[in-house]
Coordinates of C-alpha atoms in Angstrom, one line a residue:
M1 CA 141.9 -8.9 39.6
I2 CA 144.7 -6.9 41.0
L3 CA 147.2 -8.5 38.7
L4 CA 145.0 -8.0 35.7
S5 CA 144.3 -4.4 36.6
A6 CA 148.0 -3.8 36.9
A7 CA 148.4 -5.3 33.4
V8 CA 145.7 -3.0 32.0
V9 CA 147.2 0.1 33.6
F10 CA 150.6 -0.8 32.1
I11 CA 149.0 -1.2 28.7
V12 CA 147.2 2.2 28.9
L13 CA 150.3 4.0 30.2
S14 CA 152.6 2.4 27.6
L15 CA 150.3 3.3 24.8
I16 CA 150.1 6.9 26.0
Y17 CA 153.9 7.0 26.2
M18 CA 154.5 5.5 22.8
Q19 CA 152.0 8.0 21.3
W20 CA 153.3 11.2 22.9
F21 CA 156.8 10.8 24.4
A22 CA 158.5 7.8 22.8
H23 CA 161.6 7.9 20.5
D24 CA 162.3 5.4 17.8
P25 CA 163.3 2.2 19.6
T26 CA 165.5 1.0 16.7
T27 CA 167.3 4.2 15.5
P28 CA 170.7 4.8 17.1
F29 CA 172.0 8.1 18.4
E30 CA 168.6 9.4 19.4
G31 CA 170.3 10.8 22.5
P32 CA 173.7 10.8 24.3
K33 CA 175.2 7.5 24.9
L34 CA 174.6 5.8 28.3
D35 CA 172.7 8.9 29.5
P36 CA 171.0 8.3 32.9
P37 CA 167.2 8.6 33.3
S38 CA 166.0 12.1 32.6
A39 CA 163.0 14.1 31.5
D40 CA 163.8 13.5 27.8
F41 CA 164.7 9.8 28.2
W42 CA 162.7 8.4 31.2
L43 CA 164.8 5.3 31.6
G44 CA 168.0 6.6 30.1
T45 CA 169.8 5.6 26.9
D46 CA 171.9 2.6 25.9
H47 CA 175.4 2.4 24.4
L48 CA 174.1 3.6 21.0
G49 CA 172.0 6.4 22.4
R50 CA 168.7 4.6 22.0
D51 CA 165.8 5.3 24.3
V52 CA 165.6 2.5 26.9
S53 CA 162.0 3.2 27.8
S54 CA 160.8 3.0 24.2
R55 CA 162.8 -0.1 23.5
L56 CA 161.5 -1.7 26.8
I57 CA 157.9 -1.1 25.9
Y58 CA 158.4 -2.3 22.3
A59 CA 160.2 -5.4 23.6
T60 CA 157.4 -6.1 26.1
Y61 CA 154.8 -6.2 23.4
L62 CA 157.0 -8.2 21.1
T63 CA 158.1 -10.8 23.6
L64 CA 154.6 -11.3 25.2
G65 CA 152.9 -11.3 21.8
L66 CA 155.2 -13.9 20.3
A67 CA 154.9 -16.1 23.5
L68 CA 151.1 -15.7 23.4
L69 CA 150.9 -16.7 19.7
A70 CA 153.1 -19.7 20.3
V71 CA 151.0 -20.9 23.2
L72 CA 147.7 -20.4 21.4
L73 CA 149.1 -22.4 18.4
A74 CA 150.5 -25.2 20.6
M75 CA 147.3 -25.3 22.7
T76 CA 145.0 -25.6 19.7
A77 CA 147.0 -28.3 18.0
G78 CA 147.8 -30.2 21.2
T79 CA 144.3 -30.1 22.6
L80 CA 142.6 -31.1 19.3
L81 CA 145.0 -33.9 18.5
G82 CA 145.0 -35.1 22.1
M83 CA 141.3 -35.5 22.2
L84 CA 141.1 -37.1 18.8
A85 CA 143.8 -39.7 19.8
G86 CA 142.5 -40.2 23.3
Y87 CA 138.9 -40.9 22.2
N88 CA 140.1 -42.7 19.0
V89 CA 137.8 -40.5 16.9
V90 CA 139.6 -41.4 13.6
P91 CA 141.1 -44.9 14.2
L92 CA 143.2 -44.8 11.0
L93 CA 145.0 -41.6 12.1
T94 CA 145.4 -42.4 15.8
P95 CA 148.7 -44.4 15.4
L96 CA 150.2 -41.5 13.3
I97 CA 149.1 -38.9 15.8
L98 CA 150.6 -40.9 18.7
F99 CA 153.9 -41.3 16.7
V100 CA 154.1 -37.5 16.1
G101 CA 153.4 -37.0 19.8
Q102 CA 156.2 -39.3 20.8
I103 CA 158.6 -37.3 18.6
S104 CA 157.6 -34.1 20.3
I105 CA 158.9 -35.3 23.7
V106 CA 162.3 -36.5 22.3
F107 CA 163.8 -33.1 21.9
P108 CA 164.5 -30.9 24.9
V109 CA 162.3 -27.7 25.0
R110 CA 165.4 -25.5 24.5
M111 CA 167.0 -27.5 21.7
L112 CA 164.2 -27.9 19.3
P113 CA 163.8 -24.1 18.8
L114 CA 167.4 -24.0 17.5
L115 CA 166.5 -26.5 14.8
I116 CA 163.3 -24.7 13.8
I117 CA 165.0 -21.3 13.7
T118 CA 167.7 -22.8 11.5
I119 CA 165.0 -23.8 9.0
F120 CA 162.6 -20.8 9.2
G121 CA 165.1 -18.1 10.2
N122 CA 165.3 -16.0 13.3
G123 CA 162.4 -13.7 12.6
P124 CA 159.0 -13.6 14.4
L125 CA 157.7 -16.6 12.3
G126 CA 160.6 -18.7 13.3
M127 CA 160.3 -17.9 16.9
V128 CA 156.6 -18.6 17.1
L129 CA 156.9 -21.9 15.2
S130 CA 159.9 -23.0 17.2
M131 CA 158.1 -22.4 20.5
A132 CA 154.8 -24.0 19.3
F133 CA 156.7 -27.1 18.2
S134 CA 158.5 -27.2 21.5
I135 CA 155.5 -27.1 23.8
W136 CA 152.6 -28.6 21.9
G137 CA 153.6 -32.1 23.0
Q138 CA 152.9 -31.2 26.7
F139 CA 149.3 -30.3 25.7
F140 CA 148.9 -33.4 23.6
W141 CA 150.0 -36.0 26.1
L142 CA 148.1 -34.4 29.1
I143 CA 144.9 -34.0 27.1
H144 CA 145.3 -37.5 25.6
D145 CA 145.6 -39.1 29.1
E146 CA 142.7 -37.0 30.4
T147 CA 140.5 -37.9 27.5
K148 CA 141.2 -41.6 27.9
A149 CA 140.3 -41.3 31.6
L150 CA 137.0 -39.7 30.7
R151 CA 136.1 -42.4 28.2
G152 CA 134.8 -44.7 30.9
R153 CA 132.7 -42.2 32.7
G154 CA 128.9 -42.8 32.8
F155 CA 127.8 -39.6 31.0
I156 CA 130.2 -40.3 28.1
R157 CA 128.8 -43.9 27.7
A158 CA 125.3 -42.5 28.0
G159 CA 125.9 -39.9 25.2
F160 CA 127.2 -42.6 22.9
M161 CA 124.3 -44.9 23.6
L162 CA 121.9 -42.0 22.9
G163 CA 123.3 -41.7 19.4
S164 CA 125.9 -39.0 19.7
S165 CA 128.8 -39.2 17.3
K166 CA 132.4 -39.5 18.6
W167 CA 133.2 -35.9 17.4
G168 CA 130.0 -34.7 19.1
I169 CA 130.9 -36.3 22.4
V170 CA 134.4 -34.8 22.2
R171 CA 133.2 -31.3 21.4
L172 CA 130.2 -31.2 23.7
H173 CA 131.2 -33.4 26.7
I174 CA 134.9 -34.0 26.9
L175 CA 136.2 -30.5 25.9
P176 CA 134.3 -28.6 28.7
H177 CA 135.7 -30.9 31.3
L178 CA 139.3 -30.3 30.0
L179 CA 139.1 -26.5 29.8
P180 CA 140.5 -26.0 33.4
T181 CA 143.4 -28.3 32.6
V182 CA 144.1 -26.5 29.3
V183 CA 144.0 -23.0 30.9
L184 CA 146.4 -24.0 33.7
L185 CA 148.8 -25.7 31.3
S186 CA 148.7 -22.6 29.1
T187 CA 149.9 -20.4 31.9
I188 CA 152.8 -22.8 32.6
C189 CA 153.7 -22.9 28.9
F190 CA 153.3 -19.1 28.5
R191 CA 155.9 -18.7 31.3
T192 CA 158.2 -21.2 29.5
A193 CA 157.8 -19.4 26.2
I194 CA 158.7 -16.1 27.7
G195 CA 161.9 -17.5 29.2
V196 CA 163.0 -19.4 26.1
I197 CA 162.4 -16.4 23.8
S198 CA 164.4 -14.2 26.1
T199 CA 167.1 -16.8 26.4
L200 CA 167.5 -17.2 22.6
S201 CA 167.6 -13.4 22.2
F202 CA 170.2 -13.1 24.9
L203 CA 172.4 -15.7 23.1
G204 CA 172.0 -13.7 19.8
I205 CA 169.9 -16.3 17.9
G206 CA 166.5 -14.8 18.5
I207 CA 164.9 -11.8 16.8
S208 CA 167.5 -10.1 14.7
P209 CA 168.7 -6.7 15.9
P210 CA 168.0 -3.8 16.0
T211 CA 164.5 -5.1 16.9
P212 CA 164.5 -5.1 20.7
T213 CA 163.6 -8.0 23.0
W214 CA 164.2 -8.4 26.7
G215 CA 167.0 -10.9 26.1
S216 CA 168.8 -8.7 23.5
M217 CA 168.5 -5.6 25.8
I218 CA 170.0 -7.6 28.7
A219 CA 172.8 -8.8 26.4
D220 CA 173.5 -5.3 25.1
G221 CA 173.5 -3.8 28.6
H222 CA 175.6 -6.5 30.3
P223 CA 179.0 -4.9 29.4
Y224 CA 177.9 -1.6 30.9
I225 CA 176.2 -2.8 34.0
I226 CA 178.6 -0.8 36.3
Q227 CA 178.5 2.6 34.5
A228 CA 174.9 2.3 33.2
W229 CA 172.9 0.0 35.4
W230 CA 169.6 1.1 33.9
T231 CA 170.4 -0.6 30.6
I232 CA 170.1 -4.0 32.2
V233 CA 168.1 -3.5 35.4
F234 CA 164.8 -2.4 33.7
P235 CA 164.5 -5.2 31.1
T236 CA 165.5 -7.8 33.8
L237 CA 162.7 -6.4 36.1
A238 CA 160.2 -6.6 33.2
L239 CA 161.2 -10.2 32.5
A240 CA 161.0 -11.2 36.2
C241 CA 157.7 -9.4 36.9
S242 CA 156.0 -10.9 33.8
I243 CA 157.0 -14.4 34.9
L244 CA 155.8 -13.8 38.4
M245 CA 152.5 -12.4 37.2
V246 CA 151.8 -15.4 35.0
N247 CA 152.7 -17.8 37.9
S248 CA 150.4 -15.9 40.3
I249 CA 147.5 -15.9 37.8
G250 CA 148.0 -19.7 37.3
S251 CA 148.1 -20.4 41.0
K252 CA 145.0 -18.3 41.7
L253 CA 143.1 -20.1 38.9
E254 CA 144.2 -23.5 40.2
Q255 CA 143.1 -22.6 43.8
R256 CA 139.7 -21.4 42.6
W257 CA 139.0 -24.6 40.5
K258 CA 140.2 -26.8 43.3
H259 CA 137.8 -25.0 45.7
A260 CA 135.0 -25.3 43.2
D261 CA 135.6 -29.1 42.7
T262 CA 135.7 -29.6 46.5
S263 CA 132.4 -27.7 46.9
K264 CA 130.8 -29.8 44.2
L265 CA 132.0 -33.0 45.9
E266 CA 130.7 -31.9 49.3
R267 CA 127.3 -31.0 47.8
R268 CA 127.1 -34.4 46.1
E269 CA 128.0 -36.2 49.3
L270 CA 125.5 -34.2 51.3
G271 CA 122.8 -35.0 48.7
E272 CA 123.6 -38.7 48.9
L273 CA 123.5 -38.6 52.7
N274 CA 120.1 -36.8 52.6
T275 CA 118.8 -39.4 50.2
T276 CA 120.0 -42.3 52.4
T277 CA 118.4 -40.7 55.5
S278 CA 115.1 -40.2 53.8
I279 CA 115.0 -43.8 52.7

C-alpha cells in the first residue's frame, strides 16, 4: 500500500506540474543550455536547453505505458494459448500452438526486439510489438505446464464428468487457479520490458528523438555528466526506482499468496485430523 500510495502521489503531482509549470519536453532552447535546477526549471535543462523535469515526466509515462501495453498483450496471448494447448481444447491447433511457442524461446529477449523494430519501425507500435513478441513465450510455457498439471486434479475430472465443455473448464476452473501465477509473472516481465525499452532507447534504436525516454535522456546526458550531473542522475533514479518498486510489489504479492496457501493447507490438515479423531 505504501508503494502504491507513492505511485499515486507521483501521478497527481506530475499531472499538476504538467498542467501549470511544465515546458514543452521536445522543443529545444526553452531555456539556457545546461542550466542547473532553478525556480523556472526545477530539474535544470539539458544541452539543448530543454526542461529536464518536463522531459522526465513525459518519459516516465511513455516508458511505463509502453511496457504495460506490451505486458498486457503478451499476458493475454500467452495465457490464452497456454491454456488451450495445455488442456488440448482444440486438438487440431495444439501442434501449431506448440510450434509457435517453441519459436518464441529461440530468440534472446534482447535480440528479437531488434528484428521486430526493423520490420515495424522504431515508433511506439514497434516497441510494444517487439516487447510483446519477446516475452509472450514465458507466459505461454509456464501456463501450459501449469494447465497440464491441473488436468489430473479431481475437481477438473469431476467438472468434465458433469458435462462441462473443455472451454468451460478452462474458463471457470483452470483460469482462477492460474491468476496468482499470471500476476507474479507479469511483474517480472514488466520489469524486463522497462529495462529493454530503456536499453534500446539508450542505444538509439528505440523511440525516435526528440520524444524523450529514460534511455535517450541518459544517453543525451552522458557526455555532460561532470558539468551537468542533473541531466543523467534524475532519469537514472527514475529507472532504478521504478524497477525496485515493481520488484517490491511482486515480492509482497508472492509472500501474501504463499501465506494464504500455507493457511489453507493447515486448515485442511486440521479438518482431516478432526475427522479422524471423531471417527
